[in-house]
Every structure is written in C-alpha cells, then in structure tokens.
mmCIF file of C-alpha atoms in Angstrom:
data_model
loop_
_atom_site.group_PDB
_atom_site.id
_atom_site.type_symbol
_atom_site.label_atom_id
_atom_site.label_comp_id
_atom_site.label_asym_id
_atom_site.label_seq_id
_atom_site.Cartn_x
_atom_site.Cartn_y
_atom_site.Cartn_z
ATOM 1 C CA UNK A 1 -11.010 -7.884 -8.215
ATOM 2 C CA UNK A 2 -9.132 -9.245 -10.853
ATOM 3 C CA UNK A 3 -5.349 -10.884 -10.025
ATOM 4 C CA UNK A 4 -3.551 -7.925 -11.387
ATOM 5 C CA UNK A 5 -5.216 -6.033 -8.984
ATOM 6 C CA UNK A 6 -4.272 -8.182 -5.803
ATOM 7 C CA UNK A 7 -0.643 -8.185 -7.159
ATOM 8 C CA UNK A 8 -0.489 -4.219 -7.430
ATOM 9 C CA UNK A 9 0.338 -2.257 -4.805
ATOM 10 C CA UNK A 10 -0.053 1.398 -5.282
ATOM 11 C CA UNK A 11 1.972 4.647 -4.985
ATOM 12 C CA UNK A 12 0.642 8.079 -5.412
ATOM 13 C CA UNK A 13 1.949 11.402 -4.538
ATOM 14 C CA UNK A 14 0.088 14.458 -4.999
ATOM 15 C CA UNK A 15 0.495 18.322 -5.820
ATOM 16 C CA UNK A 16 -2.915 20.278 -4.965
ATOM 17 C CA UNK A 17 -3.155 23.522 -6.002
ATOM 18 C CA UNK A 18 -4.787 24.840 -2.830
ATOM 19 C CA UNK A 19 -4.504 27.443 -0.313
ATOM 20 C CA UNK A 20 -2.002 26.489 1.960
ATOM 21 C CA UNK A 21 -3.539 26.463 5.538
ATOM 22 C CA UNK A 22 -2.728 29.121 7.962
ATOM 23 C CA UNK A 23 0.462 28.577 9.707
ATOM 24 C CA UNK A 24 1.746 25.890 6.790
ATOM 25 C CA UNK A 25 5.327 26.164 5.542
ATOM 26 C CA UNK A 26 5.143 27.271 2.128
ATOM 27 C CA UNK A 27 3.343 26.405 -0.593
ATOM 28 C CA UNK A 28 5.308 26.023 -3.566
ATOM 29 C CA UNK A 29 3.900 28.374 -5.588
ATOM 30 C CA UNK A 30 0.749 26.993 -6.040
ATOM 31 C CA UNK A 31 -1.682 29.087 -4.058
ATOM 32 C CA UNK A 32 -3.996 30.599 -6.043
ATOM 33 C CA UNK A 33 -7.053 32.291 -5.888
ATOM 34 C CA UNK A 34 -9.977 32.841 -7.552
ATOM 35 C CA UNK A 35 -13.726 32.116 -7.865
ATOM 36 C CA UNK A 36 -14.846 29.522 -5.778
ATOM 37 C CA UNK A 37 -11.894 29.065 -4.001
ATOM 38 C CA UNK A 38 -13.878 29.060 -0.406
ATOM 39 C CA UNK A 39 -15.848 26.437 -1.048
ATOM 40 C CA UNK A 40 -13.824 24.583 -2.923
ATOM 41 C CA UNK A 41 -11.303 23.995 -0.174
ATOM 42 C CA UNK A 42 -13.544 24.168 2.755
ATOM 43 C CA UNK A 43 -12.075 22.781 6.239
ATOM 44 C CA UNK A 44 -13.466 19.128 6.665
ATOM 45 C CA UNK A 45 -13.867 17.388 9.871
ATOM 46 C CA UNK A 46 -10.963 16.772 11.443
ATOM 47 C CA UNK A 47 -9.173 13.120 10.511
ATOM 48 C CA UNK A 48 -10.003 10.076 12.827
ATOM 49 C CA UNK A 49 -7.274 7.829 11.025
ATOM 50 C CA UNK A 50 -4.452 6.956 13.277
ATOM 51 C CA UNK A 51 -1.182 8.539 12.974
ATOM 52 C CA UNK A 52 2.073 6.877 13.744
ATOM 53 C CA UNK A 53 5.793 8.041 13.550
ATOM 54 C CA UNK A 54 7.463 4.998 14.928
ATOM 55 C CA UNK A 55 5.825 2.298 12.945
ATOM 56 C CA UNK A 56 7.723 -1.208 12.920
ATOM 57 C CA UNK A 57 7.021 -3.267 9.458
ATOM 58 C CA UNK A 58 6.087 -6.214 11.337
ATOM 59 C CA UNK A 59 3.506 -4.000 13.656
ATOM 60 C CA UNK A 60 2.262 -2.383 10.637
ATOM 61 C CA UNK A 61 1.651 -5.842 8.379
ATOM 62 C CA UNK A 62 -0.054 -7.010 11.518
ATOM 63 C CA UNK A 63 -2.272 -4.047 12.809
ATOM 64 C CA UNK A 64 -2.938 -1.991 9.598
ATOM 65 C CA UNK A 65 -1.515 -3.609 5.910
ATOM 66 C CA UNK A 66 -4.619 -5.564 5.431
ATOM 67 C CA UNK A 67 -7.208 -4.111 7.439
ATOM 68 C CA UNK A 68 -7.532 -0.511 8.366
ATOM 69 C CA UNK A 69 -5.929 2.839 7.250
ATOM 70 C CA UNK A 70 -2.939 4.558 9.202
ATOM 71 C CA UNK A 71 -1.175 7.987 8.251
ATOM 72 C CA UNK A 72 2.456 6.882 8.545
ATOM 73 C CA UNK A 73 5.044 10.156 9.757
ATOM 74 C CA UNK A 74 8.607 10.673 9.176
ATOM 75 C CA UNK A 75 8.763 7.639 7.217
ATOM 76 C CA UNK A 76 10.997 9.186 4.440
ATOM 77 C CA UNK A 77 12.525 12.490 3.872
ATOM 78 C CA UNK A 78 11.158 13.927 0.266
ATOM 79 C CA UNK A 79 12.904 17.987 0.982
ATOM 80 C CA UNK A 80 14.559 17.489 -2.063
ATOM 81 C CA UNK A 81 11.762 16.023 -4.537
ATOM 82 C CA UNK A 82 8.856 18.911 -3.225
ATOM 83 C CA UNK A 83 11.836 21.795 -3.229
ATOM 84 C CA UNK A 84 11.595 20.332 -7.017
ATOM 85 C CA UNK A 85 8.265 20.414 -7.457
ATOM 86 C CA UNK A 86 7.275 23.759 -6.760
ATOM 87 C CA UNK A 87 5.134 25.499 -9.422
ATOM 88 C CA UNK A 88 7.976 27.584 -10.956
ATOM 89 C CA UNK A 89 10.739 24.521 -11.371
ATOM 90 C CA UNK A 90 8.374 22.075 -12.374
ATOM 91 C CA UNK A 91 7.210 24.561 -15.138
ATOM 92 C CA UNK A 92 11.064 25.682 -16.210
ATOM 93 C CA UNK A 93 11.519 22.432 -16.560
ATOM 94 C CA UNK A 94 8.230 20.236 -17.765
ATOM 95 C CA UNK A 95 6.511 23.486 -19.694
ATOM 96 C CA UNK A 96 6.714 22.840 -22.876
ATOM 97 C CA UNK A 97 6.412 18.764 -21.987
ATOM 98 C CA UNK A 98 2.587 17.516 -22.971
ATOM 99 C CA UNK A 99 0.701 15.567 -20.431
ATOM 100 C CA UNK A 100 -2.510 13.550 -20.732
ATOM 101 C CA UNK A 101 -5.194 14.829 -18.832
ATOM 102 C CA UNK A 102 -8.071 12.496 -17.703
ATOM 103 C CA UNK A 103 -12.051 13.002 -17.100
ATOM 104 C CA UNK A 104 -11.939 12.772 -13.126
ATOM 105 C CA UNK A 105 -14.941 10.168 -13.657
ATOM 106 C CA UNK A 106 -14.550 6.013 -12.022
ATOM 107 C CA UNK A 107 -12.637 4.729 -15.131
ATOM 108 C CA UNK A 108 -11.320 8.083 -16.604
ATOM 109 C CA UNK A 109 -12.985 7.768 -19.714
ATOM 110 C CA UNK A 110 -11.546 10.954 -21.558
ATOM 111 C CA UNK A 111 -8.003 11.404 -22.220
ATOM 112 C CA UNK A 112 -6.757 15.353 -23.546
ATOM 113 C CA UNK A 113 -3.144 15.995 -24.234
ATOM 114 C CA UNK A 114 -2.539 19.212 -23.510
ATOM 115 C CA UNK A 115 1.305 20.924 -22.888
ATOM 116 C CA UNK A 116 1.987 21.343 -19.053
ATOM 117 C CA UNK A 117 1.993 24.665 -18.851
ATOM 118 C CA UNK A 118 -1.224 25.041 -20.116
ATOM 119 C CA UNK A 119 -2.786 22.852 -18.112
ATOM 120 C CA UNK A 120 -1.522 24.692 -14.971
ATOM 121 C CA UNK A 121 -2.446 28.520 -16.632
ATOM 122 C CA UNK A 122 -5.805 27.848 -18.128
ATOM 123 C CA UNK A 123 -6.826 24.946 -16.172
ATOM 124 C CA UNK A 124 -5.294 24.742 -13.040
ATOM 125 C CA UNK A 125 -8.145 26.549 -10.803
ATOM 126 C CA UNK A 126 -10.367 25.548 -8.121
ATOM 127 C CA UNK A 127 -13.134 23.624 -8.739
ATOM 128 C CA UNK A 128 -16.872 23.673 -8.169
ATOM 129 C CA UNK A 129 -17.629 21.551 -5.651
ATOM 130 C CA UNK A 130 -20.809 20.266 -7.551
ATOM 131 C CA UNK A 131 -18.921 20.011 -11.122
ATOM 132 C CA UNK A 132 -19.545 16.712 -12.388
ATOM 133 C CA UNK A 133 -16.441 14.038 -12.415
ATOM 134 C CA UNK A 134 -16.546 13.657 -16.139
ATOM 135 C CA UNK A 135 -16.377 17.640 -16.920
ATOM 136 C CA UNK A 136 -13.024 17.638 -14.741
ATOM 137 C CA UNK A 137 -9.750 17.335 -16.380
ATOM 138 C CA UNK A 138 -7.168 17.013 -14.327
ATOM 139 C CA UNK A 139 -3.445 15.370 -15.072
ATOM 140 C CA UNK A 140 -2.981 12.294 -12.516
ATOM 141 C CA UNK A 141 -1.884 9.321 -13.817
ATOM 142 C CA UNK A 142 -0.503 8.446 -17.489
ATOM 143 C CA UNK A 143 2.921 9.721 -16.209
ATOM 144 C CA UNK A 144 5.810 10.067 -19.194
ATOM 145 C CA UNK A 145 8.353 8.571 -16.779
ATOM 146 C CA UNK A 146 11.426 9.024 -19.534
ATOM 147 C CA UNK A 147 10.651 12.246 -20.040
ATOM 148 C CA UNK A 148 9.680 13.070 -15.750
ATOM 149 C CA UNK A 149 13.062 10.748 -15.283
ATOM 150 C CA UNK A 150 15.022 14.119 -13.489
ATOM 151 C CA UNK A 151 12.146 14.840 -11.152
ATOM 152 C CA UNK A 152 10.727 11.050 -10.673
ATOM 153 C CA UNK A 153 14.509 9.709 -9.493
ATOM 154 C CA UNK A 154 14.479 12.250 -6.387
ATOM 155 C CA UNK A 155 11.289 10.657 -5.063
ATOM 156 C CA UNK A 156 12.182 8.293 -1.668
ATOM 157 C CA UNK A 157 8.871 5.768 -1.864
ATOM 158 C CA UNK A 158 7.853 4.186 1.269
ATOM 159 C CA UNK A 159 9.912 1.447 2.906
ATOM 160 C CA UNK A 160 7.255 -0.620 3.859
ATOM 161 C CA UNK A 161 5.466 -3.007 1.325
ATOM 162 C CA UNK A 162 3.770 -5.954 0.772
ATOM 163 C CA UNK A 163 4.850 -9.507 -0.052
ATOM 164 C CA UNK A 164 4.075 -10.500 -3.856
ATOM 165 C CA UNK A 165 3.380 -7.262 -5.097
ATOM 166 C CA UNK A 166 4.790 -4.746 -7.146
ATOM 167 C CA UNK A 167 4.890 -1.287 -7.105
ATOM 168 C CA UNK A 168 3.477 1.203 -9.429
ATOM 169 C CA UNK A 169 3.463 4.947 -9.522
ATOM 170 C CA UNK A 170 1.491 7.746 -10.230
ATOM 171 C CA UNK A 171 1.413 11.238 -9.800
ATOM 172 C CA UNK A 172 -0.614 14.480 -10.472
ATOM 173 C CA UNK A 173 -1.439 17.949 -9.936
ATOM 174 C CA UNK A 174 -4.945 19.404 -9.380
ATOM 175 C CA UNK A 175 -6.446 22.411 -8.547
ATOM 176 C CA UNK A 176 -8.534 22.691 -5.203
ATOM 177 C CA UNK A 177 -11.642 21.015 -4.473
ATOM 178 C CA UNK A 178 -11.417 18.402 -7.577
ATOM 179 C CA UNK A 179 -10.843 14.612 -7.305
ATOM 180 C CA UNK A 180 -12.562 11.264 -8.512
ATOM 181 C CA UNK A 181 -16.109 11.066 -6.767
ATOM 182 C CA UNK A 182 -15.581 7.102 -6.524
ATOM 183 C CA UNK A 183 -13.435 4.346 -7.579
ATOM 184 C CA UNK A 184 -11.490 1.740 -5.834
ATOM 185 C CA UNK A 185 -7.895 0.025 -6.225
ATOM 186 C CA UNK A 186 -5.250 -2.870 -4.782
ATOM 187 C CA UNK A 187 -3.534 -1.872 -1.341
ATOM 188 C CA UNK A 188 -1.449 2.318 -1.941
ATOM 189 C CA UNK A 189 0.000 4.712 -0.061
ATOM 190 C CA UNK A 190 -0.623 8.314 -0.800
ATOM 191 C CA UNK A 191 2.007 11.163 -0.164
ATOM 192 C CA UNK A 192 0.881 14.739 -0.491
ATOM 193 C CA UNK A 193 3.699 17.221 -1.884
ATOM 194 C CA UNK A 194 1.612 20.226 -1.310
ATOM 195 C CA UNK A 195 -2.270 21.289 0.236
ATOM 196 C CA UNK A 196 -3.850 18.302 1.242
ATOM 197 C CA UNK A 197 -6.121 15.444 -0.195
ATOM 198 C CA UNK A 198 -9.183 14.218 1.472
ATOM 199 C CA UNK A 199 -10.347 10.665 1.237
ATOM 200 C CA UNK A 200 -13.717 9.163 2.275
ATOM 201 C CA UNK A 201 -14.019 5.600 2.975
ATOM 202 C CA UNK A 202 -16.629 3.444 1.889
ATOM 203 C CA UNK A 203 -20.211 4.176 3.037
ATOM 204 C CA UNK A 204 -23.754 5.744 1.671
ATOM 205 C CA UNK A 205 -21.624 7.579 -0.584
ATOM 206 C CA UNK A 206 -22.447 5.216 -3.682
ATOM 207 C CA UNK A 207 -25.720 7.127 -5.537
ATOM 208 C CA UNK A 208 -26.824 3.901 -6.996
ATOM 209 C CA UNK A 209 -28.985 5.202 -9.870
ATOM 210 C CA UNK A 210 -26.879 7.632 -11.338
ATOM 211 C CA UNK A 211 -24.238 6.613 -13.851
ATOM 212 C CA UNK A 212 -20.203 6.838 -12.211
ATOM 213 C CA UNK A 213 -20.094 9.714 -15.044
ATOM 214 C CA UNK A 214 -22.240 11.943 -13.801
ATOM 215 C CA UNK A 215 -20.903 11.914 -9.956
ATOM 216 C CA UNK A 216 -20.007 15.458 -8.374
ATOM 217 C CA UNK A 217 -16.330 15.149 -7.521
ATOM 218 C CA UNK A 218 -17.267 15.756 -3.964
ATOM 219 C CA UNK A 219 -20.392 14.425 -3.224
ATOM 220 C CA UNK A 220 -22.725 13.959 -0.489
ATOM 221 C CA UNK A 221 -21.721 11.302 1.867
ATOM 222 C CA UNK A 222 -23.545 9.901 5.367
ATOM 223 C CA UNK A 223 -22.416 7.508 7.395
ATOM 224 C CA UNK A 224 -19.202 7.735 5.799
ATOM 225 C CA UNK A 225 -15.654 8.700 7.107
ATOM 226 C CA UNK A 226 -13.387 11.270 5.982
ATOM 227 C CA UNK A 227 -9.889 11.475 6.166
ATOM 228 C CA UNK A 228 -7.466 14.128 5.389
ATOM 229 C CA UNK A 229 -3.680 14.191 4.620
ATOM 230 C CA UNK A 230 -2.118 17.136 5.369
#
C-alpha cells in the first residue's frame, strides 16, 4: 500500500436503485422493477458486524478504527441531504449535468460520459448477478464537486476520524445487484442514502486465475463474511 493510501481516509455514500424492503420508509423514487430484479437483490444472510449507537471516539479508535468493522447508528442526521437526493430532485436538478461512468472492474478501467439523466433512464436497472465487472457501468466516483456543490454542502460526514489523514469523498448511484467484485482501499466509512449495499470481507473470494476484469460483480464467495448496510 502505497503512502497516499495510508494517509487517505475514505468517505462514500451511496444511492441503490433497489427495491426498498418491506416495511422501509420510502424509497426516494428509485424502486424500480424489471427483469431480473429478484435475483438481483436477493436477501443475504443476515449481518454479523456489530452495531453501535453510543460509540465514544476514544472506544471506537481503540476497539474498531484499526482492526475490525462496526456499523455506527445515529451518528449524524442526513434528513435533509437524502430528502435531496431522491430520484425526481436529483434529476430536476443534475439532468442535463454529464457524469463519468466507470467499468465496475478492480481499477475501473473504462470511463463513459454520459448526461445524468440518461444514465438513470437507459441504464439505471438491475443487474445480472453473473454480468461481468467490466461490462457494468455504473457512476460512483469521479464526482464534479463544483457543479454537485448545492447537493454535496448538505451532506453531515462522520465525526469520527483518524489522526494524519484526510478525507476524501465519493458518491454514486447504481442499480440493484451491481458493485465492484474486488478491490481494496485506506480506512472509509460508507453511508447508504437509499436500498442497501452489501460488503464481503476478505476470504476465498479471490478467483486467482481469472483476470480482475472478468470478475462477476457478485461472485461466489466461501469462507467469507458478508455484511449488509441497511
């Protein structure tokens, strides 16, 4: 890991265009369905990662920062930033705004700029759980964050951090199911706006002979451990 890395910590928030889950409150517009939408967002196993809502910094640089995952509750209050980011403000305002899609591949080879309401009408759909991660275009990442400046200013980040870092952000919208097979970063935190993301942690999940290209977005993973976000 290079020192850029180390110094980097990492702040993503996500909008998933997924079925909302029975009993959620609301979904911002973004349900939608279509073909393959079953198995595309397909209940997983339910999370093992500890969840706490009264988290001191000092507890959580000791027990967690550098050593183990932990879904962190009520940290901030983001009403205002996901009551923006529902499908039909984000497009009356960001529409006609072009975004750069990447290849959902390790290093994101492929870069498309496409306008953003194109890429959530004609693209924007769930995805085949055995597509392959460089056939996937999905916008994450790349952020404009002059142009994004209205919607990116409402955003509360997490109050906890790490000493000797700094703080980058990224965010992006995807349709259900898709996702990068495998990569790895510095030290993040991860906020889902709407559906949910799930993560699986390092295990047999690595197919060796095959090229980081040519990974499904979802694929096959023993011994491994998955962990959701709702």
């Amino acid at each position: 890991m290079t020192l850029a890395a180390r110094l980097l910590v990492l702040l993503v928030f996500w909008l998933l265009a997924a079925p909302a889950r029975p009993g959620s409150e609301g979904d911002g517009g973004w349900q939608r369905r279509g073909p393959g939408t079953s198995a595309a967002v397909a209940e997983e196993p339910r999370c093992t990662v500890e969840r706490r809502a009264d988290l001191a910094y000092a507890e959580f640089i000791q027990q967690y920062a550098y050593s183990r995952p932990v879904i962190l509750q009520g940290l901030t209050d983001n009403s205002k930033f996901r009551a923006l980011c529902s499908r039909e403000r984000l497009l009356a305002s960001f529409g006609d705004n072009v975004v750069r899609l990447s290849t959902a591949n390790t290093y994101s080879y492929q870069k498309v700029d496409i306008p953003f309401q194109e890429y959530v009408e004609r693209l924007l759909h769930p995805q085949d759980p055995n597509s392959l991660g460089n056939d996937t275009l999905y916008f994450f990442g790349d952020n404009n964050f002059t142009e994004w400046a209205s919607l990116f200013r409402h955003y509360t980040p997490p109050t906890f951090g790490l000493l000797g870092t700094t703080p980058a952000y990224s965010f992006g919208i995807a349709g259900a199911g898709s996702g990068v097979p495998f990569h790895w970063h510095g030290p993040g935190f991860s906020e889902v706006i709407y559906g949910r993301k799930v993560s699986t942690s390092a295990g047999s999940c690595i197919p060796l002979r095959r090229h980081p290209s040519s990974i499904p977005t979802r694929p096959h993973c023993p011994g491994s451990r998955t962990h959701t976000q709702p």
